Amino acid sequence: MTRVFSGIKPSGSVQLGNYLGALQNWVLMQEETDAVYCVVDLHALTVLHDPEELKSSTLSLTQMLMAVGLDPERCILFVQSHVKEHAECAWLMECTAAFGELRRMTQFKDKSTGNDFVSAGLFTYPALQAADILLYDTNQVPVGEDQRQHIELTRDIAIRFNSRFGETFTVPEAVIPSSGARVMDLQHPEKKMSKSEDSPQGTILLLDPPDVIEKKVKRAVTDSDDEVFFDIENKPGVSNLLSILGAATGKTPQEASKGIERYGDLKSATSEAVIELLKPVQEKYFDLADDPAETNRLIAKGAEKAREVASATLSRAQENIGLFKH
Ligand code: TYM
């Protein structure tokens, strides 16, 4: 069976881009594949963070993943730091990745520019991500467009390791949706929507109440010609709304534009679709949030199942790379 792996960082609240770019596919893929999903808390340490906040974000993100439809009976759902093999395998990956490769990662450039403190972990982050993926003999990695470069690097690392040390890792490929792969900020449509607090009005959070969603979409930046068609270069704001509408209703942006003539109609159709999409998610989230003990039980089981797969792969990699076993 096809093995799927993906991860999401517990830093801040989950936003619509995470959902449309990745989580929607995660839910679909758990039905027909052997899917493994991970809350990657070690990745959240690469930037300055508050320890208590990280703990509570890790729990609430896990609950959010179940609220969007992940079912621990159908997939393995766990927290990265609960499976020590990730950190251990990351070292093997760091020693297989080239310095120059890591230096070319655009996310490192974006996240390090202008910061007083840049951790070494932020630089080697893609090696940990490669460990996450390769530990599970992963065939497919459902992600948004911004992760494409990291998956390419993971492939290069796997191929290099296999050719130096013998067949060890499966070479994975990225699965990127046709709508919603790059949801942009509603206020700054040239920038991707992100969890960061820089642009609260441009970011739709999965827990935003309906009136807030409506307001944010109504205020979304468009342009002055009032013509609705998909053209990312010349109409980034309108195209973003069409991508969101398409991804929320299972259509391409071009299909979503059919029958919509004016910006006002585009905005109401988009906010209605998003509100409708998020309503059941929000209801389920608040139910789950009442029972953290049950979440804890489920993720402990998830970690156990994940460890079984990860430890076998790590052992193979250690053996092949030449670590002496007693
Ligand atoms: P993270 O936590 O930033 O994002 C989680 C997922 O959401 C997608 N995404 C978006 N998709 C469309 N439009 C957006 N505006 C948008 N913002 C975020 C991301 O592409 C991602 O799929 N490095 C990863 C986490 C990670 C990982 C992994 C992913 C760690 N190990 C192994 C896959 C496999 C990250 O920071 O994602």
PDB file of N, CA, C and O and ligand atoms in Angstrom, residues 5-11 15-23 26 40 43 80 107 111 125 128-130 132-133 141-147 150-151 180-184 192-195, ligand 1:
ATOM      1  N   PHE A   5       3.238  10.408   4.220  1.00  0.00           N
ATOM      2  CA  PHE A   5       3.672  11.068   5.460  1.00  0.00           C
ATOM      3  C   PHE A   5       3.569  12.569   5.269  1.00  0.00           C
ATOM      4  O   PHE A   5       3.922  13.097   4.208  1.00  0.00           O
ATOM      5  N   SER A   6       3.100  13.270   6.306  1.00  0.00           N
ATOM      6  CA  SER A   6       3.230  14.728   6.277  1.00  0.00           C
ATOM      7  C   SER A   6       3.242  15.282   7.698  1.00  0.00           C
ATOM      8  O   SER A   6       2.910  14.568   8.645  1.00  0.00           O
ATOM      9  N   GLY A   7       3.646  16.554   7.814  1.00  0.00           N
ATOM     10  CA  GLY A   7       3.763  17.174   9.132  1.00  0.00           C
ATOM     11  C   GLY A   7       3.315  18.624   9.118  1.00  0.00           C
ATOM     12  O   GLY A   7       3.239  19.263   8.058  1.00  0.00           O
ATOM     13  N   ILE A   8       3.001  19.101  10.312  1.00  0.00           N
ATOM     14  CA  ILE A   8       2.614  20.523  10.458  1.00  0.00           C
ATOM     15  C   ILE A   8       3.190  21.032  11.773  1.00  0.00           C
ATOM     16  O   ILE A   8       3.203  20.306  12.780  1.00  0.00           O
ATOM     17  N   LYS A   9       3.667  22.288  11.756  1.00  0.00           N
ATOM     18  CA  LYS A   9       4.322  22.862  12.941  1.00  0.00           C
ATOM     19  C   LYS A   9       3.285  23.425  13.919  1.00  0.00           C
ATOM     20  O   LYS A   9       2.362  24.095  13.494  1.00  0.00           O
ATOM     21  N   PRO A  10       3.504  23.201  15.220  1.00  0.00           N
ATOM     22  CA  PRO A  10       2.585  23.792  16.188  1.00  0.00           C
ATOM     23  C   PRO A  10       3.027  25.196  16.578  1.00  0.00           C
ATOM     24  O   PRO A  10       3.395  25.447  17.717  1.00  0.00           O
ATOM     25  N   SER A  11       3.027  26.107  15.615  1.00  0.00           N
ATOM     26  CA  SER A  11       3.431  27.471  15.969  1.00  0.00           C
ATOM     27  C   SER A  11       2.284  28.396  15.613  1.00  0.00           C
ATOM     28  O   SER A  11       2.028  28.636  14.447  1.00  0.00           O
ATOM     29  N   GLN A  15      -4.182  28.150  10.021  1.00  0.00           N
ATOM     30  CA  GLN A  15      -4.854  29.097   9.121  1.00  0.00           C
ATOM     31  C   GLN A  15      -5.357  28.374   7.868  1.00  0.00           C
ATOM     32  O   GLN A  15      -4.996  27.222   7.608  1.00  0.00           O
ATOM     33  N   LEU A  16      -6.182  29.105   7.131  1.00  0.00           N
ATOM     34  CA  LEU A  16      -6.872  28.506   5.984  1.00  0.00           C
ATOM     35  C   LEU A  16      -5.909  27.891   4.953  1.00  0.00           C
ATOM     36  O   LEU A  16      -6.233  26.880   4.335  1.00  0.00           O
ATOM     37  N   GLY A  17      -4.735  28.497   4.784  1.00  0.00           N
ATOM     38  CA  GLY A  17      -3.750  27.959   3.840  1.00  0.00           C
ATOM     39  C   GLY A  17      -3.326  26.548   4.224  1.00  0.00           C
ATOM     40  O   GLY A  17      -3.197  25.674   3.369  1.00  0.00           O
ATOM     41  N   ASN A  18      -3.126  26.312   5.533  1.00  0.00           N
ATOM     42  CA  ASN A  18      -2.767  24.960   5.980  1.00  0.00           C
ATOM     43  C   ASN A  18      -3.860  23.974   5.580  1.00  0.00           C
ATOM     44  O   ASN A  18      -3.578  22.868   5.131  1.00  0.00           O
ATOM     45  N   TYR A  19      -5.086  24.426   5.777  1.00  0.00           N
ATOM     46  CA  TYR A  19      -6.214  23.527   5.523  1.00  0.00           C
ATOM     47  C   TYR A  19      -6.354  23.219   4.033  1.00  0.00           C
ATOM     48  O   TYR A  19      -6.412  22.061   3.626  1.00  0.00           O
ATOM     49  N   LEU A  20      -6.397  24.282   3.217  1.00  0.00           N
ATOM     50  CA  LEU A  20      -6.645  24.071   1.785  1.00  0.00           C
ATOM     51  C   LEU A  20      -5.420  23.491   1.079  1.00  0.00           C
ATOM     52  O   LEU A  20      -5.545  22.702   0.144  1.00  0.00           O
ATOM     53  N   GLY A  21      -4.229  23.906   1.528  1.00  0.00           N
ATOM     54  CA  GLY A  21      -3.015  23.440   0.860  1.00  0.00           C
ATOM     55  C   GLY A  21      -2.618  22.030   1.257  1.00  0.00           C
ATOM     56  O   GLY A  21      -2.043  21.293   0.467  1.00  0.00           O
ATOM     57  N   ALA A  22      -2.924  21.650   2.494  1.00  0.00           N
ATOM     58  CA  ALA A  22      -2.420  20.356   2.966  1.00  0.00           C
ATOM     59  C   ALA A  22      -3.481  19.495   3.651  1.00  0.00           C
ATOM     60  O   ALA A  22      -3.732  18.372   3.233  1.00  0.00           O
ATOM     61  N   LEU A  23      -4.112  20.017   4.685  1.00  0.00           N
ATOM     62  CA  LEU A  23      -4.932  19.137   5.543  1.00  0.00           C
ATOM     63  C   LEU A  23      -6.094  18.476   4.814  1.00  0.00           C
ATOM     64  O   LEU A  23      -6.454  17.335   5.088  1.00  0.00           O
ATOM     65  N   TRP A  26      -4.728  15.528   3.372  1.00  0.00           N
ATOM     66  CA  TRP A  26      -4.384  14.535   4.404  1.00  0.00           C
ATOM     67  C   TRP A  26      -5.619  13.680   4.704  1.00  0.00           C
ATOM     68  O   TRP A  26      -5.528  12.459   4.821  1.00  0.00           O
ATOM     69  N   VAL A  40       4.871  18.462  14.220  1.00  0.00           N
ATOM     70  CA  VAL A  40       6.336  18.508  14.270  1.00  0.00           C
ATOM     71  C   VAL A  40       6.819  19.574  15.266  1.00  0.00           C
ATOM     72  O   VAL A  40       7.277  20.655  14.898  1.00  0.00           O
ATOM     73  N   HIS A  43      10.439  21.008  15.077  1.00  0.00           N
ATOM     74  CA  HIS A  43      10.629  22.061  14.075  1.00  0.00           C
ATOM     75  C   HIS A  43      10.268  23.443  14.639  1.00  0.00           C
ATOM     76  O   HIS A  43      10.782  24.449  14.184  1.00  0.00           O
ATOM     77  N   GLN A  80       5.986  14.569  17.027  1.00  0.00           N
ATOM     78  CA  GLN A  80       7.357  14.247  16.596  1.00  0.00           C
ATOM     79  C   GLN A  80       8.299  13.926  17.762  1.00  0.00           C
ATOM     80  O   GLN A  80       9.038  12.938  17.716  1.00  0.00           O
ATOM     81  N   GLN A 107      13.179  29.042   2.193  1.00  0.00           N
ATOM     82  CA  GLN A 107      12.551  29.307   3.493  1.00  0.00           C
ATOM     83  C   GLN A 107      13.571  29.756   4.528  1.00  0.00           C
ATOM     84  O   GLN A 107      13.267  30.575   5.384  1.00  0.00           O
ATOM     85  N   LYS A 111      13.207  33.273   6.431  1.00  0.00           N
ATOM     86  CA  LYS A 111      13.019  33.313   7.884  1.00  0.00           C
ATOM     87  C   LYS A 111      14.219  33.879   8.633  1.00  0.00           C
ATOM     88  O   LYS A 111      14.093  34.280   9.787  1.00  0.00           O
ATOM     89  N   TYR A 125      17.130  22.635   9.513  1.00  0.00           N
ATOM     90  CA  TYR A 125      15.727  22.228   9.547  1.00  0.00           C
ATOM     91  C   TYR A 125      15.336  21.257   8.417  1.00  0.00           C
ATOM     92  O   TYR A 125      14.686  20.233   8.667  1.00  0.00           O
ATOM     93  N   LEU A 128      16.113  17.653   9.191  1.00  0.00           N
ATOM     94  CA  LEU A 128      15.164  17.013  10.114  1.00  0.00           C
ATOM     95  C   LEU A 128      13.887  16.640   9.356  1.00  0.00           C
ATOM     96  O   LEU A 128      13.316  15.570   9.556  1.00  0.00           O
ATOM     97  N   GLN A 129      13.481  17.517   8.462  1.00  0.00           N
ATOM     98  CA  GLN A 129      12.279  17.222   7.667  1.00  0.00           C
ATOM     99  C   GLN A 129      12.516  15.978   6.785  1.00  0.00           C
ATOM    100  O   GLN A 129      11.629  15.142   6.631  1.00  0.00           O
ATOM    101  N   ALA A 130      13.716  15.859   6.251  1.00  0.00           N
ATOM    102  CA  ALA A 130      14.036  14.673   5.435  1.00  0.00           C
ATOM    103  C   ALA A 130      13.959  13.420   6.311  1.00  0.00           C
ATOM    104  O   ALA A 130      13.417  12.384   5.900  1.00  0.00           O
ATOM    105  N   ASP A 132      12.102  13.006   8.968  1.00  0.00           N
ATOM    106  CA  ASP A 132      10.670  12.746   9.214  1.00  0.00           C
ATOM    107  C   ASP A 132      10.106  11.864   8.101  1.00  0.00           C
ATOM    108  O   ASP A 132       9.428  10.872   8.347  1.00  0.00           O
ATOM    109  N   ILE A 133      10.380  12.285   6.886  1.00  0.00           N
ATOM    110  CA  ILE A 133       9.768  11.632   5.722  1.00  0.00           C
ATOM    111  C   ILE A 133      10.385  10.256   5.467  1.00  0.00           C
ATOM    112  O   ILE A 133       9.686   9.260   5.293  1.00  0.00           O
ATOM    113  N   VAL A 141       4.058  12.728  -0.218  1.00  0.00           N
ATOM    114  CA  VAL A 141       4.042  13.729   0.839  1.00  0.00           C
ATOM    115  C   VAL A 141       3.059  14.844   0.457  1.00  0.00           C
ATOM    116  O   VAL A 141       3.370  15.700  -0.375  1.00  0.00           O
ATOM    117  N   PRO A 142       1.849  14.846   1.028  1.00  0.00           N
ATOM    118  CA  PRO A 142       0.893  15.907   0.704  1.00  0.00           C
ATOM    119  C   PRO A 142       1.256  17.215   1.410  1.00  0.00           C
ATOM    120  O   PRO A 142       1.252  17.289   2.643  1.00  0.00           O
ATOM    121  N   VAL A 143       1.565  18.246   0.623  1.00  0.00           N
ATOM    122  CA  VAL A 143       1.993  19.544   1.168  1.00  0.00           C
ATOM    123  C   VAL A 143       1.515  20.670   0.264  1.00  0.00           C
ATOM    124  O   VAL A 143       1.103  20.432  -0.871  1.00  0.00           O
ATOM    125  N   GLY A 144       1.611  21.893   0.780  1.00  0.00           N
ATOM    126  CA  GLY A 144       1.378  23.078  -0.039  1.00  0.00           C
ATOM    127  C   GLY A 144       2.624  23.375  -0.864  1.00  0.00           C
ATOM    128  O   GLY A 144       3.707  22.816  -0.615  1.00  0.00           O
ATOM    129  N   GLU A 145       2.458  24.280  -1.813  1.00  0.00           N
ATOM    130  CA  GLU A 145       3.539  24.618  -2.754  1.00  0.00           C
ATOM    131  C   GLU A 145       4.840  25.051  -2.049  1.00  0.00           C
ATOM    132  O   GLU A 145       5.942  24.742  -2.508  1.00  0.00           O
ATOM    133  N   ASP A 146       4.718  25.741  -0.911  1.00  0.00           N
ATOM    134  CA  ASP A 146       5.925  26.271  -0.246  1.00  0.00           C
ATOM    135  C   ASP A 146       6.875  25.169   0.242  1.00  0.00           C
ATOM    136  O   ASP A 146       8.022  25.449   0.573  1.00  0.00           O
ATOM    137  N   GLN A 147       6.389  23.934   0.305  1.00  0.00           N
ATOM    138  CA  GLN A 147       7.256  22.842   0.784  1.00  0.00           C
ATOM    139  C   GLN A 147       7.935  22.076  -0.341  1.00  0.00           C
ATOM    140  O   GLN A 147       8.702  21.151  -0.101  1.00  0.00           O
ATOM    141  N   HIS A 150      11.693  21.649  -0.137  1.00  0.00           N
ATOM    142  CA  HIS A 150      12.145  20.733   0.922  1.00  0.00           C
ATOM    143  C   HIS A 150      11.959  19.270   0.519  1.00  0.00           C
ATOM    144  O   HIS A 150      12.758  18.412   0.888  1.00  0.00           O
ATOM    145  N   ILE A 151      10.902  19.000  -0.230  1.00  0.00           N
ATOM    146  CA  ILE A 151      10.673  17.604  -0.646  1.00  0.00           C
ATOM    147  C   ILE A 151      11.705  17.217  -1.722  1.00  0.00           C
ATOM    148  O   ILE A 151      12.209  16.092  -1.735  1.00  0.00           O
ATOM    149  N   GLY A 180      -5.616  25.823  -4.135  1.00  0.00           N
ATOM    150  CA  GLY A 180      -5.308  26.013  -2.717  1.00  0.00           C
ATOM    151  C   GLY A 180      -3.888  25.669  -2.333  1.00  0.00           C
ATOM    152  O   GLY A 180      -3.533  25.696  -1.161  1.00  0.00           O
ATOM    153  N   ALA A 181      -3.026  25.371  -3.332  1.00  0.00           N
ATOM    154  CA  ALA A 181      -1.654  24.995  -3.018  1.00  0.00           C
ATOM    155  C   ALA A 181      -0.854  26.184  -2.491  1.00  0.00           C
ATOM    156  O   ALA A 181       0.164  26.017  -1.811  1.00  0.00           O
ATOM    157  N   ARG A 182      -1.331  27.388  -2.820  1.00  0.00           N
ATOM    158  CA  ARG A 182      -0.629  28.583  -2.358  1.00  0.00           C
ATOM    159  C   ARG A 182      -1.673  29.656  -2.053  1.00  0.00           C
ATOM    160  O   ARG A 182      -1.991  30.497  -2.907  1.00  0.00           O
ATOM    161  N   VAL A 183      -2.232  29.586  -0.861  1.00  0.00           N
ATOM    162  CA  VAL A 183      -3.233  30.574  -0.457  1.00  0.00           C
ATOM    163  C   VAL A 183      -2.488  31.833  -0.024  1.00  0.00           C
ATOM    164  O   VAL A 183      -1.547  31.762   0.766  1.00  0.00           O
ATOM    165  N   MET A 184      -2.889  32.971  -0.579  1.00  0.00           N
ATOM    166  CA  MET A 184      -2.161  34.199  -0.311  1.00  0.00           C
ATOM    167  C   MET A 184      -2.868  35.027   0.767  1.00  0.00           C
ATOM    168  O   MET A 184      -4.065  34.854   1.026  1.00  0.00           O
ATOM    169  N   LYS A 192       2.387  34.795   0.905  1.00  0.00           N
ATOM    170  CA  LYS A 192       1.507  33.660   1.238  1.00  0.00           C
ATOM    171  C   LYS A 192       0.860  33.873   2.619  1.00  0.00           C
ATOM    172  O   LYS A 192       1.453  34.510   3.496  1.00  0.00           O
ATOM    173  N   MET A 193      -0.348  33.341   2.746  1.00  0.00           N
ATOM    174  CA  MET A 193      -1.020  33.420   4.046  1.00  0.00           C
ATOM    175  C   MET A 193      -0.207  32.584   5.020  1.00  0.00           C
ATOM    176  O   MET A 193       0.232  31.489   4.680  1.00  0.00           O
ATOM    177  N   SER A 194       0.036  33.120   6.231  1.00  0.00           N
ATOM    178  CA  SER A 194       0.831  32.341   7.168  1.00  0.00           C
ATOM    179  C   SER A 194       0.345  32.566   8.586  1.00  0.00           C
ATOM    180  O   SER A 194      -0.399  33.494   8.855  1.00  0.00           O
ATOM    181  N   LYS A 195       0.820  31.655   9.480  1.00  0.00           N
ATOM    182  CA  LYS A 195       0.358  31.707  10.861  1.00  0.00           C
ATOM    183  C   LYS A 195       0.867  32.940  11.590  1.00  0.00           C
ATOM    184  O   LYS A 195       0.369  33.269  12.640  1.00  0.00           O
TER     185      LYS A 195
HETATM  186  P1  TYM B   1       3.849  24.312   8.054  1.00  0.00           P
HETATM  187  O1  TYM B   1       3.565  23.942   9.460  1.00  0.00           O
HETATM  188  O2  TYM B   1       4.351  25.687   7.776  1.00  0.00           O
HETATM  189  O3  TYM B   1       2.573  24.104   7.154  1.00  0.00           O
HETATM  190  C1  TYM B   1       1.810  22.901   7.186  1.00  0.00           C
HETATM  191  C2  TYM B   1       1.275  22.622   5.788  1.00  0.00           C
HETATM  192  O4  TYM B   1       0.470  23.712   5.336  1.00  0.00           O
HETATM  193  C3  TYM B   1       0.890  24.154   4.048  1.00  0.00           C
HETATM  194  N1  TYM B   1       0.674  25.609   3.951  1.00  0.00           N
HETATM  195  C4  TYM B   1       0.050  26.216   2.937  1.00  0.00           C
HETATM  196  N2  TYM B   1      -0.531  25.728   1.831  1.00  0.00           N
HETATM  197  C5  TYM B   1      -1.106  26.614   0.984  1.00  0.00           C
HETATM  198  N3  TYM B   1      -1.121  27.961   1.194  1.00  0.00           N
HETATM  199  C6  TYM B   1      -0.549  28.487   2.304  1.00  0.00           C
HETATM  200  N4  TYM B   1      -0.580  29.805   2.502  1.00  0.00           N
HETATM  201  C7  TYM B   1       0.073  27.604   3.228  1.00  0.00           C
HETATM  202  N5  TYM B   1       0.719  27.790   4.412  1.00  0.00           N
HETATM  203  C8  TYM B   1       1.091  26.555   4.835  1.00  0.00           C
HETATM  204  C9  TYM B   1       2.371  23.811   3.987  1.00  0.00           C
HETATM  205  O5  TYM B   1       2.812  23.697   2.660  1.00  0.00           O
HETATM  206  C10 TYM B   1       2.407  22.488   4.742  1.00  0.00           C
HETATM  207  O6  TYM B   1       2.105  21.416   3.870  1.00  0.00           O
HETATM  208  N6  TYM B   1       8.289  22.182   7.132  1.00  0.00           N
HETATM  209  C11 TYM B   1       6.850  21.937   7.236  1.00  0.00           C
HETATM  210  C12 TYM B   1       6.493  20.893   8.278  1.00  0.00           C
HETATM  211  C13 TYM B   1       7.118  19.569   8.112  1.00  0.00           C
HETATM  212  C14 TYM B   1       6.828  18.588   7.133  1.00  0.00           C
HETATM  213  C15 TYM B   1       7.642  17.485   7.433  1.00  0.00           C
HETATM  214  C16 TYM B   1       5.951  18.573   6.044  1.00  0.00           C
HETATM  215  C17 TYM B   1       8.083  19.027   8.921  1.00  0.00           C
HETATM  216  N7  TYM B   1       8.379  17.800   8.517  1.00  0.00           N
HETATM  217  C18 TYM B   1       7.615  16.329   6.640  1.00  0.00           C
HETATM  218  C19 TYM B   1       5.926  17.395   5.260  1.00  0.00           C
HETATM  219  C20 TYM B   1       6.740  16.320   5.565  1.00  0.00           C
HETATM  220  C21 TYM B   1       6.165  23.228   7.628  1.00  0.00           C
HETATM  221  O7  TYM B   1       6.764  24.100   8.184  1.00  0.00           O
HETATM  222  O8  TYM B   1       4.829  23.240   7.394  1.00  0.00           O
END
